[in-house]
Each structure stands twice: as C-alpha cells, then as structure tokens.
Amino acid sequence: MNAPNPAPLRERPSPETVAAVTAALAAQFGNRLVTSQAVREQHGSTLTWVPNQPPDAVVFAESTEEVQAVVRLCAQHRVPVVAFGTGTSLEGHVNCPYGGVSIDLTPMNRVLAVHAEDLDCVVQPGVTRKALNEHLRDQGLFFPIDPGADASLGGMAATRASGTNAVRYGTMKDNVLALTAVLPNGEIVRTGSRARKSSAGYDLTRLLVGSEGTLGIITELTLRLSGIPEAISAGICPFPTIKAACDAVIMTIQSGLPVARIELLDEVQVAACNAYSKLTLPETPMLLVEFHGSEAGVAEQAERFGEIAAEFGGGPYEWATQAEDRSRLWQARHDVYWAACGLRPGAKVIATDVCVPISRLAECVDETKRDIVANGILGPIAGHVGDGNFHTSLLVMMDDADEIARVTAFIERLVARAIAMEGTCTGEHGIGQKKMRFMEIEHGPAALAMMRGLKRTIDPDNIMNPGKVLPV
C-alpha cells in the first residue's frame, strides 16, 4: 500500500488555548481539575531516563461520560490528551511531551459485574489487579495476568501487559473480551461482547488493546477469569550457568509440561533479591517455577521438572510448600526493579525487555549476558522465560556521558539481536517514547505505514497521547 501522510507533528498548545481549556474544565470539574506543579509532575513521571514532562492540567474522571466531556473539549481546541492509571509503565507512556490534559482514571475503580458462571467480569479501568482478585477471592475465581506491579487494569490493557503467569494464561490480549473506549473525536465505542468467540467484523478490541492510549481511552473492560487452582506447587532450582537454566526452560516447554510460571534470575539479580528481600537463595542462575492443578497433578509435574533440570546440571529443586513461603518468593521476584536499585546507589535503573521464540531463548540470553559483562555494564537479568521474554535492569549514572553511550549502544544491540532471531523489541513493556526508533526495523515500512494510516484516520489531529508508539 502507498504510505499515507503521517499524523501531523505536534506543537504545544498556546498559553491562551491552555488557559481557555483549563477554565472550561475547572467550571465543570471543580477541585477535580488540578494544576499544581507537584500533581502535574507526578502525572508526567517516568521510570525511564526521559526527563519529567508534565501536562498542563490533570482531571480526575469518574465516568465514561466525564472522559468523553474532557476529550470533546480537547478535540475542539486540538489539545493533547494522555490517559493515566497508576503510572507504573516503563517506556515513557504517560509523559506529556506536548503538554495538554492528563485524565487520571484512578477514581473509576468499581467492579461493575461478575458473571461467575461464565468466568468473566466487567470493570472500570482504575481497578487494580490486586483489588480485583481480592473482590473475586470468595467466589473461587481470579484474574491471572500478573505484571508484578499493582497496575490498573485499564493501563494493563492499553500496554498489552503480561507477566509471570503468561506462559499458562496468556497476556492481556487473550484475556480482554470486550471494552468501552472514548475515541479522539469524543465518540464512545463498545467493542466485542461476552461471547468467547466471534467472527463478526474487524477485531477492534485487539486494535485498542496495546495501542497505549494513542487511539482512544479505555473506560470499561470485560475480562476473562480463571478458577483458583485446587493445588499450587512452587519452588526454586539453581543452575551452574544461565545457558543451562534457559536450556532447561526450553526442554520443559517443549515437553508439554503445563507450568504456570517459570522465571529466570541471573546470579546478579539473585544477589540483589537476597539483599532487598532478606532471602538466602544460592547466588547462581536460578529458575523460579510454579505449577497449578490437582494435588496429584502438581506433584507429578514438579517431579518431572526436577528430572529435566537435572539433565542440565540443575538442582536440587526445592519446594516452597507453605503459602507464605510462595508469596515471599514471588514478591521478591516482583520486586526485582527495586532490588536492582540497591546494587548501585545513585544510579538510574533503565529497565528494558525483548522476547524471542522459545527455541532461541538460551542463545539470546547467553549472548546478552556476555555483552553486559564485556562492556562493563551493571545489568541484572530476569525474565518470564516460559514464553521467551526476558528483561535487563541497567544501572546508569546519569552524569556519566560515556556510560550513557555504552548503555544506549547495548540496548541497540539487544534489540537487534532479538529481531534477528525473529523476536520483538518488547515482549510486554510496550513502545512508549523510548522504543519508537525500533518500530520500522521490526515491522518494516509497509506495516508501519499501515499503522500510521490507522492513526491518522482515527486521530487526524494527533491529540491522543502524541509522541508515543509511532515515529512521525
């Protein structure tokens, strides 16, 4: 197809436009329209090395109709709109490089319906995954997508999040059945239904899931649920090398063993977790594994995994038999970012991820590890390796230009390595601001032109989260 004109480049709205929009919002929202410096900077914060880029104003919305009102006003004045959940994203998704209005969706935090017999529920976007699971617990159900942070479900859908359970339960694209969103022109669109499958037209749900707020703002989600397993078995298994651990993962997956979670920590990350989470794990490459099912089933699966691990020099596989021990272990895994911070006080942690076909996992992780060591970079590795996805947490002194250059070059090589192995520049963090430069390398000019065409059609004035996902 011929490449369409890209969405127009943005400029910051004029002070007069900002003042007019802010006055109109204040008249409608009262003290739920906030312009204080501290709140604006909070909504322009980022866990990347992009400087803080605050909006001009923040609105705390409580309904789809209120989101619609804000978007309509901003569309009228061509003012940027950026949705905000809990701010846990890692690639600069919520920064406001052109100012505008940040719509904070945290007040939209109600579970609207639970259909236990159909294993689904309807929620507002500000509901967090932990709050939803607390709500569901008495019904024997849970929502399995677990990115670690207690992220909002709207944000998780917008970034197509996954996490530790993805190897068994899939990612957000597999678990969002339908949604409601406000489009850039202020129209409300409802996509999908509660049916488990459909062949009716374009799949607009999956178009919006992962669009990072660049095509619309999600205001309601219908989510697939799962039953809480009868039994859970978790444990740790050390390995002599990172390659041996990855080879064991490949064999486990290829053997059809139904693992619920299989996570990798290299020896640097294990040391960080020991210090931060007060653990005493052996400081060597390690897999954290969990099985779900019946009592007999999980015992058999754990035994078989132990046999596979032994083939690659791993072991002993140690069970965490008590629920408290399992929780402590997985909390330590979820805290790897904060644990990494303690390895080098004063450094900025730059977290990035890639994903490759499972058969190339050992090769990719091993080459990445050698690259880190060869270039004198401090960067522990952890990953949801059951689906080929792994992360590096790179500790950088932001006043050291040489170190910044070395880390930037390393990230370029990491992405190039993953794409050369028929993988992707990001398995779950998303594109945001920091990975836009890799989009054409991964997708090619024709696919990128198609994405730009969709963006221009849906958001012709480029007001929805401008400066993200698509390089224009």
Tab-separated table of C-alpha atoms in Angstrom:
chain	number	residue	atom	x	y	z
A	1	MET	CA	0.000	0.000	0.000
A	2	ASN	CA	1.133	3.589	-0.536
A	3	ALA	CA	2.395	5.263	2.606
A	4	PRO	CA	-0.182	7.805	3.817
A	5	ASN	CA	0.828	11.119	5.266
A	6	PRO	CA	1.831	10.612	8.884
A	7	ALA	CA	-0.230	12.072	11.690
A	8	PRO	CA	0.684	15.754	11.970
A	9	LEU	CA	3.607	16.683	14.129
A	10	ARG	CA	2.502	18.304	17.342
A	11	GLU	CA	3.268	21.616	18.868
A	12	ARG	CA	2.456	22.601	22.410
A	13	PRO	CA	-0.876	24.424	22.615
A	14	SER	CA	-0.575	28.157	23.114
A	15	PRO	CA	-0.856	29.607	26.631
A	16	GLU	CA	-4.160	31.189	25.612
A	17	THR	CA	-5.549	27.807	24.488
A	18	VAL	CA	-4.362	26.119	27.672
A	19	ALA	CA	-5.980	28.852	29.763
A	20	ALA	CA	-9.289	28.526	27.905
A	21	VAL	CA	-9.382	24.720	28.219
A	22	THR	CA	-8.343	24.834	31.879
A	23	ALA	CA	-11.046	27.390	32.708
A	24	ALA	CA	-13.713	25.288	30.989
A	25	LEU	CA	-12.576	22.143	32.817
A	26	ALA	CA	-12.487	23.941	36.156
A	27	ALA	CA	-16.072	25.091	35.625
A	28	GLN	CA	-17.199	21.501	35.068
A	29	PHE	CA	-14.942	19.525	37.425
A	30	GLY	CA	-14.244	21.950	40.254
A	31	ASN	CA	-11.480	20.691	42.530
A	32	ARG	CA	-11.101	17.547	40.397
A	33	LEU	CA	-9.235	19.770	37.928
A	34	VAL	CA	-5.719	20.217	39.343
A	35	THR	CA	-2.929	22.434	38.021
A	36	SER	CA	-0.451	22.341	40.904
A	37	GLN	CA	3.152	21.704	39.934
A	38	ALA	CA	3.517	18.631	42.171
A	39	VAL	CA	0.453	16.842	40.776
A	40	ARG	CA	1.343	17.724	37.194
A	41	GLU	CA	4.876	16.395	37.647
A	42	GLN	CA	3.517	13.213	39.190
A	43	HIS	CA	1.489	12.672	36.004
A	44	GLY	CA	4.491	13.328	33.791
A	45	SER	CA	6.747	10.990	35.722
A	46	THR	CA	8.509	8.067	34.172
A	47	LEU	CA	10.631	5.088	35.130
A	48	THR	CA	12.799	5.625	32.027
A	49	TRP	CA	15.609	8.122	31.622
A	50	VAL	CA	13.305	10.543	29.783
A	51	PRO	CA	13.086	13.796	31.774
A	52	ASN	CA	9.814	14.619	33.520
A	53	GLN	CA	7.301	16.012	31.017
A	54	PRO	CA	4.202	17.196	32.921
A	55	PRO	CA	0.783	18.001	31.465
A	56	ASP	CA	-0.714	21.464	31.745
A	57	ALA	CA	-3.615	20.155	33.838
A	58	VAL	CA	-4.895	16.941	35.417
A	59	VAL	CA	-8.556	15.897	35.514
A	60	PHE	CA	-9.728	13.132	37.852
A	61	ALA	CA	-12.565	11.496	35.907
A	62	GLU	CA	-15.281	9.363	37.468
A	63	SER	CA	-17.232	8.048	34.464
A	64	THR	CA	-17.124	7.340	30.750
A	65	GLU	CA	-19.246	10.424	30.179
A	66	GLU	CA	-16.760	12.612	32.042
A	67	VAL	CA	-13.891	11.239	29.976
A	68	GLN	CA	-15.976	11.969	26.901
A	69	ALA	CA	-16.534	15.565	28.012
A	70	VAL	CA	-12.806	16.149	28.518
A	71	VAL	CA	-11.879	14.591	25.177
A	72	ARG	CA	-14.532	16.592	23.300
A	73	LEU	CA	-13.229	19.848	24.767
A	74	CYS	CA	-9.625	18.943	23.985
A	75	ALA	CA	-10.549	17.855	20.448
A	76	GLN	CA	-12.269	21.197	19.882
A	77	HIS	CA	-9.042	23.021	20.793
A	78	ARG	CA	-6.613	20.375	19.434
A	79	VAL	CA	-5.101	19.951	22.905
A	80	PRO	CA	-3.252	16.674	23.682
A	81	VAL	CA	-4.938	14.116	25.947
A	82	VAL	CA	-2.984	11.483	27.887
A	83	ALA	CA	-4.669	8.772	29.978
A	84	PHE	CA	-3.121	7.964	33.366
A	85	GLY	CA	-3.617	4.864	35.514
A	86	THR	CA	-1.079	4.071	38.228
A	87	GLY	CA	1.997	5.320	36.376
A	88	THR	CA	3.919	2.031	36.552
A	89	SER	CA	4.833	1.811	32.856
A	90	LEU	CA	8.499	1.599	31.935
A	91	GLU	CA	8.852	3.180	28.488
A	92	GLY	CA	7.521	6.714	28.973
A	93	HIS	CA	3.869	6.012	28.158
A	94	VAL	CA	2.367	8.694	30.432
A	95	ASN	CA	4.785	11.549	29.803
A	96	CYS	CA	3.285	14.650	28.213
A	97	PRO	CA	5.933	15.967	25.795
A	98	TYR	CA	3.445	18.452	24.289
A	99	GLY	CA	1.651	19.351	27.500
A	100	GLY	CA	-2.129	19.081	27.382
A	101	VAL	CA	-4.513	17.345	29.752
A	102	SER	CA	-3.812	14.170	31.709
A	103	ILE	CA	-7.004	12.244	32.508
A	104	ASP	CA	-6.434	10.345	35.745
A	105	LEU	CA	-8.689	7.283	35.737
A	106	THR	CA	-7.976	6.071	39.278
A	107	PRO	CA	-11.390	7.259	40.585
A	108	MET	CA	-13.011	4.864	38.084
A	109	ASN	CA	-12.297	1.896	40.326
A	110	ARG	CA	-15.519	-0.115	40.539
A	111	VAL	CA	-16.071	-3.775	39.687
A	112	LEU	CA	-19.321	-3.423	37.756
A	113	ALA	CA	-20.323	-7.085	37.374
A	114	VAL	CA	-19.027	-10.592	37.980
A	115	HIS	CA	-20.504	-13.440	35.937
A	116	ALA	CA	-19.053	-16.362	37.855
A	117	GLU	CA	-20.871	-18.961	35.772
A	118	ASP	CA	-19.328	-17.539	32.588
A	119	LEU	CA	-15.888	-16.860	34.100
A	120	ASP	CA	-15.863	-13.169	33.218
A	121	CYS	CA	-16.297	-9.775	34.842
A	122	VAL	CA	-16.796	-6.116	33.888
A	123	VAL	CA	-14.592	-3.460	35.500
A	124	GLN	CA	-13.712	0.195	35.237
A	125	PRO	CA	-10.136	0.982	34.141
A	126	GLY	CA	-8.923	2.252	37.521
A	127	VAL	CA	-9.447	-1.115	39.226
A	128	THR	CA	-6.048	-2.631	40.021
A	129	ARG	CA	-5.291	-6.306	39.559
A	130	LYS	CA	-4.853	-6.881	43.298
A	131	ALA	CA	-8.155	-5.161	44.112
A	132	LEU	CA	-9.953	-7.280	41.509
A	133	ASN	CA	-8.516	-10.513	42.867
A	134	GLU	CA	-9.459	-9.520	46.404
A	135	HIS	CA	-13.008	-8.928	45.167
A	136	LEU	CA	-13.092	-12.300	43.389
A	137	ARG	CA	-11.476	-14.452	46.060
A	138	ASP	CA	-14.674	-15.561	47.824
A	139	GLN	CA	-16.086	-16.798	44.519
A	140	GLY	CA	-13.154	-19.114	43.815
A	141	LEU	CA	-12.017	-17.029	40.834
A	142	PHE	CA	-9.001	-14.921	39.966
A	143	PHE	CA	-7.650	-12.737	37.180
A	144	PRO	CA	-4.332	-14.351	36.234
A	145	ILE	CA	-2.369	-11.608	34.479
A	146	ASP	CA	0.352	-10.537	36.907
A	147	PRO	CA	2.916	-7.968	35.718
A	148	GLY	CA	4.298	-7.605	39.233
A	149	ALA	CA	3.318	-4.010	39.902
A	150	ASP	CA	-0.215	-3.436	41.197
A	151	ALA	CA	-1.086	-1.831	37.879
A	152	SER	CA	-4.516	-0.597	36.822
A	153	LEU	CA	-6.400	-2.918	34.501
A	154	GLY	CA	-7.013	-0.118	32.014
A	155	GLY	CA	-3.291	0.557	31.826
A	156	MET	CA	-2.553	-3.148	31.543
A	157	ALA	CA	-4.925	-3.374	28.573
A	158	ALA	CA	-3.529	-0.218	26.966
A	159	THR	CA	0.034	-1.581	27.104
A	160	ARG	CA	-0.921	-5.216	26.370
A	161	ALA	CA	0.714	-6.299	29.619
A	162	SER	CA	1.535	-9.859	30.601
A	163	GLY	CA	3.765	-11.087	33.432
A	164	THR	CA	4.728	-14.161	35.365
A	165	ASN	CA	1.603	-16.229	34.576
A	166	ALA	CA	1.601	-15.576	30.834
A	167	VAL	CA	3.131	-18.944	29.924
A	168	ARG	CA	-0.104	-20.630	31.066
A	169	TYR	CA	-2.806	-17.959	30.991
A	170	GLY	CA	-1.701	-15.714	28.125
A	171	THR	CA	-1.419	-11.922	28.055
A	172	MET	CA	-3.949	-9.095	28.180
A	173	LYS	CA	-4.803	-9.588	24.512
A	174	ASP	CA	-6.017	-13.091	25.380
A	175	ASN	CA	-7.988	-12.016	28.444
A	176	VAL	CA	-9.860	-8.878	27.348
A	177	LEU	CA	-13.158	-9.975	25.802
A	178	ALA	CA	-14.629	-6.537	25.166
A	179	LEU	CA	-14.139	-2.905	26.090
A	180	THR	CA	-15.589	0.584	26.002
A	181	ALA	CA	-13.420	3.473	24.850
A	182	VAL	CA	-13.677	7.184	24.122
A	183	LEU	CA	-12.282	7.993	20.677
A	184	PRO	CA	-10.342	11.163	19.809
A	185	ASN	CA	-13.479	12.856	18.438
A	186	GLY	CA	-15.322	12.205	21.705
A	187	GLU	CA	-17.450	9.350	20.425
A	188	ILE	CA	-17.954	6.309	22.650
A	189	VAL	CA	-17.277	2.924	21.055
A	190	ARG	CA	-18.071	-0.502	22.501
A	191	THR	CA	-16.117	-3.397	21.036
A	192	GLY	CA	-16.659	-7.119	21.372
A	193	SER	CA	-19.114	-8.966	23.592
A	194	ARG	CA	-19.113	-11.513	26.401
A	195	ALA	CA	-19.156	-14.359	23.898
A	196	ARG	CA	-15.950	-16.424	23.936
A	197	LYS	CA	-15.507	-16.130	20.189
A	198	SER	CA	-16.821	-14.154	17.239
A	199	SER	CA	-16.151	-13.792	13.524
A	200	ALA	CA	-18.163	-10.573	13.200
A	201	GLY	CA	-16.044	-7.929	11.510
A	202	TYR	CA	-12.735	-6.358	12.429
A	203	ASP	CA	-11.326	-7.128	15.870
A	204	LEU	CA	-11.479	-3.630	17.343
A	205	THR	CA	-10.869	-4.920	20.845
A	206	ARG	CA	-7.405	-6.125	19.967
A	207	LEU	CA	-6.748	-2.968	17.968
A	208	LEU	CA	-7.242	-0.900	21.115
A	209	VAL	CA	-5.530	-3.381	23.458
A	210	GLY	CA	-1.864	-2.435	23.171
A	211	SER	CA	-2.473	0.910	21.434
A	212	GLU	CA	-1.081	2.721	24.510
A	213	GLY	CA	-3.794	5.381	24.544
A	214	THR	CA	-2.935	6.628	21.047
A	215	LEU	CA	-6.295	5.616	19.504
A	216	GLY	CA	-8.702	6.022	22.410
A	217	ILE	CA	-9.104	5.975	26.187
A	218	ILE	CA	-10.406	2.719	27.655
A	219	THR	CA	-13.176	3.324	30.188
A	220	GLU	CA	-14.593	-0.169	30.748
A	221	LEU	CA	-13.297	-3.727	30.275
A	222	THR	CA	-14.835	-7.184	30.133
A	223	LEU	CA	-12.204	-9.646	31.347
A	224	ARG	CA	-11.822	-13.406	31.205
A	225	LEU	CA	-11.394	-15.053	34.614
A	226	SER	CA	-9.973	-18.384	35.782
A	227	GLY	CA	-10.751	-20.689	38.671
A	228	ILE	CA	-8.373	-20.641	41.638
A	229	PRO	CA	-6.361	-23.883	41.364
A	230	GLU	CA	-7.034	-26.732	43.794
A	231	ALA	CA	-3.317	-27.011	44.491
A	232	ILE	CA	-0.247	-24.865	43.838
A	233	SER	CA	3.329	-26.073	43.930
A	234	ALA	CA	6.220	-23.617	43.708
A	235	GLY	CA	9.938	-23.883	44.149
A	236	ILE	CA	13.436	-22.819	43.182
A	237	CYS	CA	16.097	-24.575	41.144
A	238	PRO	CA	19.695	-23.309	40.849
A	239	PHE	CA	21.814	-23.935	37.732
A	240	PRO	CA	25.549	-23.778	37.029
A	241	THR	CA	25.145	-21.342	34.104
A	242	ILE	CA	22.492	-19.082	32.655
A	243	LYS	CA	22.560	-21.120	29.434
A	244	ALA	CA	21.846	-24.327	31.338
A	245	ALA	CA	18.854	-22.688	33.015
A	246	CYS	CA	17.499	-21.482	29.665
A	247	ASP	CA	18.047	-24.895	28.054
A	248	ALA	CA	16.025	-26.439	30.895
A	249	VAL	CA	13.207	-23.957	30.186
A	250	ILE	CA	13.197	-24.883	26.507
A	251	MET	CA	13.041	-28.582	27.311
A	252	THR	CA	10.268	-28.005	29.872
A	253	ILE	CA	8.084	-26.132	27.390
A	254	GLN	CA	8.803	-28.475	24.504
A	255	SER	CA	7.929	-31.444	26.730
A	256	GLY	CA	4.442	-30.015	27.195
A	257	LEU	CA	4.809	-29.690	30.953
A	258	PRO	CA	1.965	-27.301	31.976
A	259	VAL	CA	3.943	-24.810	34.071
A	260	ALA	CA	2.016	-21.803	35.355
A	261	ARG	CA	5.148	-19.727	35.932
A	262	ILE	CA	8.792	-20.273	35.055
A	263	GLU	CA	11.013	-17.313	35.846
A	264	LEU	CA	14.737	-16.746	35.370
A	265	LEU	CA	17.057	-14.772	37.651
A	266	ASP	CA	20.754	-14.474	36.878
A	267	GLU	CA	23.278	-14.530	39.719
A	268	VAL	CA	23.437	-10.721	39.882
A	269	GLN	CA	19.677	-10.452	40.259
A	270	VAL	CA	19.616	-13.231	42.879
A	271	ALA	CA	22.183	-11.336	44.952
A	272	ALA	CA	20.095	-8.179	44.658
A	273	CYS	CA	16.932	-10.054	45.730
A	274	ASN	CA	18.723	-11.591	48.704
A	275	ALA	CA	19.787	-8.163	49.912
A	276	TYR	CA	16.497	-6.382	49.254
A	277	SER	CA	14.014	-9.112	50.229
A	278	LYS	CA	16.095	-10.657	53.039
A	279	LEU	CA	16.372	-14.061	51.338
A	280	THR	CA	19.151	-16.639	51.429
A	281	LEU	CA	18.955	-18.016	47.892
A	282	PRO	CA	22.141	-19.502	46.373
A	283	GLU	CA	23.690	-16.745	44.282
A	284	THR	CA	23.789	-18.584	40.985
A	285	PRO	CA	21.479	-18.549	37.914
A	286	MET	CA	18.101	-19.772	39.086
A	287	LEU	CA	14.618	-20.709	37.916
A	288	LEU	CA	11.518	-19.991	39.973
A	289	VAL	CA	8.773	-22.411	38.988
A	290	GLU	CA	5.095	-22.816	39.846
A	291	PHE	CA	2.532	-25.474	38.907
A	292	HIS	CA	-1.267	-25.266	39.182
A	293	GLY	CA	-3.742	-28.148	39.236
A	294	SER	CA	-4.802	-31.051	41.407
A	295	GLU	CA	-2.689	-32.304	44.325
A	296	ALA	CA	-1.566	-35.348	42.328
A	297	GLY	CA	-1.069	-33.330	39.149
A	298	VAL	CA	1.205	-30.685	40.609
A	299	ALA	CA	3.267	-33.304	42.451
A	300	GLU	CA	3.818	-35.195	39.206
A	301	GLN	CA	4.657	-32.004	37.309
A	302	ALA	CA	7.148	-30.874	39.936
A	303	GLU	CA	8.837	-34.261	39.905
A	304	ARG	CA	9.133	-34.235	36.117
A	305	PHE	CA	10.563	-30.711	36.161
A	306	GLY	CA	13.186	-31.819	38.666
A	307	GLU	CA	14.220	-34.591	36.280
A	308	ILE	CA	14.520	-32.148	33.371
A	309	ALA	CA	16.545	-29.701	35.461
A	310	ALA	CA	18.949	-32.462	36.477
A	311	GLU	CA	19.663	-33.195	32.804
A	312	PHE	CA	21.178	-29.701	32.546
A	313	GLY	CA	23.077	-29.787	35.820
A	314	GLY	CA	20.359	-28.006	37.770
A	315	GLY	CA	19.168	-28.747	41.240
A	316	PRO	CA	18.259	-29.572	43.766
A	317	TYR	CA	14.695	-28.404	43.113
A	318	GLU	CA	13.409	-27.123	46.454
A	319	TRP	CA	9.684	-26.836	47.057
A	320	ALA	CA	8.103	-23.863	48.784
A	321	THR	CA	5.335	-25.835	50.420
A	322	GLN	CA	3.761	-23.110	52.562
A	323	ALA	CA	1.596	-20.376	51.024
A	324	GLU	CA	3.583	-17.744	52.967
A	325	ASP	CA	6.863	-19.038	51.503
A	326	ARG	CA	5.425	-18.936	47.976
A	327	SER	CA	4.149	-15.404	48.482
A	328	ARG	CA	7.525	-14.256	49.800
A	329	LEU	CA	9.316	-15.852	46.864
A	330	TRP	CA	7.063	-14.286	44.234
A	331	GLN	CA	7.069	-10.931	45.967
A	332	ALA	CA	10.856	-10.996	45.734
A	333	ARG	CA	10.522	-11.716	42.006
A	334	HIS	CA	8.107	-8.820	41.599
A	335	ASP	CA	10.492	-6.522	43.463
A	336	VAL	CA	13.454	-7.097	41.126
A	337	TYR	CA	13.373	-3.473	39.913
A	338	TRP	CA	13.651	-2.098	43.454
A	339	ALA	CA	16.175	-4.761	44.379
A	340	ALA	CA	18.335	-3.718	41.420
A	341	CYS	CA	18.274	-0.116	42.651
A	342	GLY	CA	20.174	-1.197	45.758
A	343	LEU	CA	23.073	-2.597	43.751
A	344	ARG	CA	24.360	0.858	42.871
A	345	PRO	CA	23.066	3.743	44.994
A	346	GLY	CA	22.636	6.930	42.991
A	347	ALA	CA	22.241	5.135	39.667
A	348	LYS	CA	19.144	5.276	37.470
A	349	VAL	CA	17.625	1.879	36.648
A	350	ILE	CA	16.764	1.574	32.966
A	351	ALA	CA	14.540	-1.485	32.560
A	352	THR	CA	14.069	-2.902	29.088
A	353	ASP	CA	12.813	-6.161	27.621
A	354	VAL	CA	12.818	-8.270	24.464
A	355	CYS	CA	11.119	-11.527	23.506
A	356	VAL	CA	12.288	-14.308	21.177
A	357	PRO	CA	10.961	-17.681	20.038
A	358	ILE	CA	11.474	-20.159	22.845
A	359	SER	CA	13.953	-22.203	20.785
A	360	ARG	CA	16.287	-19.155	20.592
A	361	LEU	CA	15.973	-18.195	24.260
A	362	ALA	CA	19.196	-19.769	25.564
A	363	GLU	CA	21.222	-18.304	22.715
A	364	CYS	CA	19.766	-14.811	23.126
A	365	VAL	CA	20.091	-14.640	26.912
A	366	ASP	CA	23.611	-16.077	26.839
A	367	GLU	CA	24.794	-13.583	24.206
A	368	THR	CA	23.150	-10.745	26.135
A	369	LYS	CA	24.864	-11.773	29.352
A	370	ARG	CA	28.257	-11.852	27.641
A	371	ASP	CA	27.548	-8.440	26.071
A	372	ILE	CA	26.778	-6.942	29.502
A	373	VAL	CA	29.980	-8.313	31.028
A	374	ALA	CA	32.190	-7.386	28.058
A	375	ASN	CA	31.049	-3.753	28.157
A	376	GLY	CA	31.422	-3.243	31.887
A	377	ILE	CA	27.695	-2.647	32.437
A	378	LEU	CA	25.902	-3.498	35.669
A	379	GLY	CA	22.646	-5.042	34.493
A	380	PRO	CA	20.950	-7.986	36.208
A	381	ILE	CA	18.739	-10.220	34.059
A	382	ALA	CA	15.300	-11.578	34.955
A	383	GLY	CA	12.554	-12.870	32.770
A	384	HIS	CA	9.279	-14.629	32.098
A	385	VAL	CA	11.273	-17.144	30.132
A	386	GLY	CA	8.444	-19.631	29.669
A	387	ASP	CA	7.346	-17.511	26.711
A	388	GLY	CA	10.793	-16.285	25.637
A	389	ASN	CA	10.544	-12.871	27.330
A	390	PHE	CA	13.403	-11.508	29.454
A	391	HIS	CA	14.410	-8.176	30.992
A	392	THR	CA	17.569	-6.328	31.876
A	393	SER	CA	17.733	-3.656	34.589
A	394	LEU	CA	20.612	-1.412	33.572
A	395	LEU	CA	22.100	0.783	36.303
A	396	VAL	CA	23.366	4.032	34.851
A	397	MET	CA	24.997	7.084	36.397
A	398	MET	CA	23.181	9.864	34.556
A	399	ASP	CA	26.136	12.287	34.875
A	400	ASP	CA	28.466	9.882	33.052
A	401	ALA	CA	28.186	10.527	29.300
A	402	ASP	CA	30.402	7.571	28.420
A	403	GLU	CA	28.283	5.190	30.465
A	404	ILE	CA	25.068	6.504	28.916
A	405	ALA	CA	26.574	5.951	25.460
A	406	ARG	CA	27.618	2.376	26.321
A	407	VAL	CA	24.178	1.507	27.694
A	408	THR	CA	22.423	3.097	24.711
A	409	ALA	CA	24.585	1.042	22.344
A	410	PHE	CA	23.901	-2.091	24.384
A	411	ILE	CA	20.127	-1.590	24.093
A	412	GLU	CA	20.500	-1.160	20.325
A	413	ARG	CA	22.416	-4.456	20.133
A	414	LEU	CA	19.937	-6.226	22.417
A	415	VAL	CA	17.008	-5.263	20.207
A	416	ALA	CA	18.883	-6.046	17.002
A	417	ARG	CA	19.798	-9.468	18.432
A	418	ALA	CA	16.180	-10.260	19.341
A	419	ILE	CA	14.782	-9.124	15.991
A	420	ALA	CA	17.470	-11.081	14.098
A	421	MET	CA	16.246	-14.167	15.992
A	422	GLU	CA	12.697	-13.443	14.726
A	423	GLY	CA	11.707	-11.887	18.025
A	424	THR	CA	10.439	-8.471	19.088
A	425	CYS	CA	11.877	-5.303	20.604
A	426	THR	CA	9.448	-5.601	23.522
A	427	GLY	CA	7.508	-8.540	24.888
A	428	GLU	CA	5.432	-6.624	27.424
A	429	HIS	CA	6.823	-3.191	28.306
A	430	GLY	CA	5.429	-1.598	25.166
A	431	ILE	CA	6.828	1.120	22.903
A	432	GLY	CA	6.008	4.425	24.600
A	433	GLN	CA	8.639	7.022	23.764
A	434	LYS	CA	11.827	5.025	24.109
A	435	LYS	CA	11.334	2.230	21.579
A	436	MET	CA	9.748	4.133	18.701
A	437	ARG	CA	13.025	4.038	16.823
A	438	PHE	CA	12.792	0.251	16.567
A	439	MET	CA	9.300	0.082	15.070
A	440	GLU	CA	10.336	0.198	11.403
A	441	ILE	CA	13.221	-2.218	11.998
A	442	GLU	CA	10.796	-4.761	13.444
A	443	HIS	CA	7.728	-4.217	11.275
A	444	GLY	CA	9.079	-2.835	8.006
A	445	PRO	CA	7.944	0.303	6.154
A	446	ALA	CA	4.712	-1.154	4.738
A	447	ALA	CA	3.355	-2.292	8.107
A	448	LEU	CA	4.428	0.960	9.742
A	449	ALA	CA	2.657	2.922	7.010
A	450	MET	CA	-0.495	0.907	7.687
A	451	MET	CA	-0.279	1.737	11.393
A	452	ARG	CA	0.188	5.414	10.573
A	453	GLY	CA	-2.832	5.246	8.291
A	454	LEU	CA	-4.947	3.865	11.117
A	455	LYS	CA	-3.686	6.547	13.488
A	456	ARG	CA	-4.432	9.329	11.017
A	457	THR	CA	-7.926	8.005	10.303
A	458	ILE	CA	-8.907	7.611	13.941
A	459	ASP	CA	-6.958	10.576	15.345
A	460	PRO	CA	-6.437	13.060	12.488
A	461	ASP	CA	-5.320	15.880	14.792
A	462	ASN	CA	-2.922	13.630	16.752
A	463	ILE	CA	-4.314	14.586	20.152
A	464	MET	CA	-4.274	11.116	21.745
A	465	ASN	CA	-1.001	10.528	23.617
A	466	PRO	CA	1.122	12.190	20.918
A	467	GLY	CA	4.806	11.345	20.717
A	468	LYS	CA	4.272	7.675	21.556
A	469	VAL	CA	4.397	4.362	19.639
A	470	LEU	CA	4.647	5.689	16.072
A	471	PRO	CA	7.593	7.796	14.890
A	472	VAL	CA	6.138	10.672	12.877
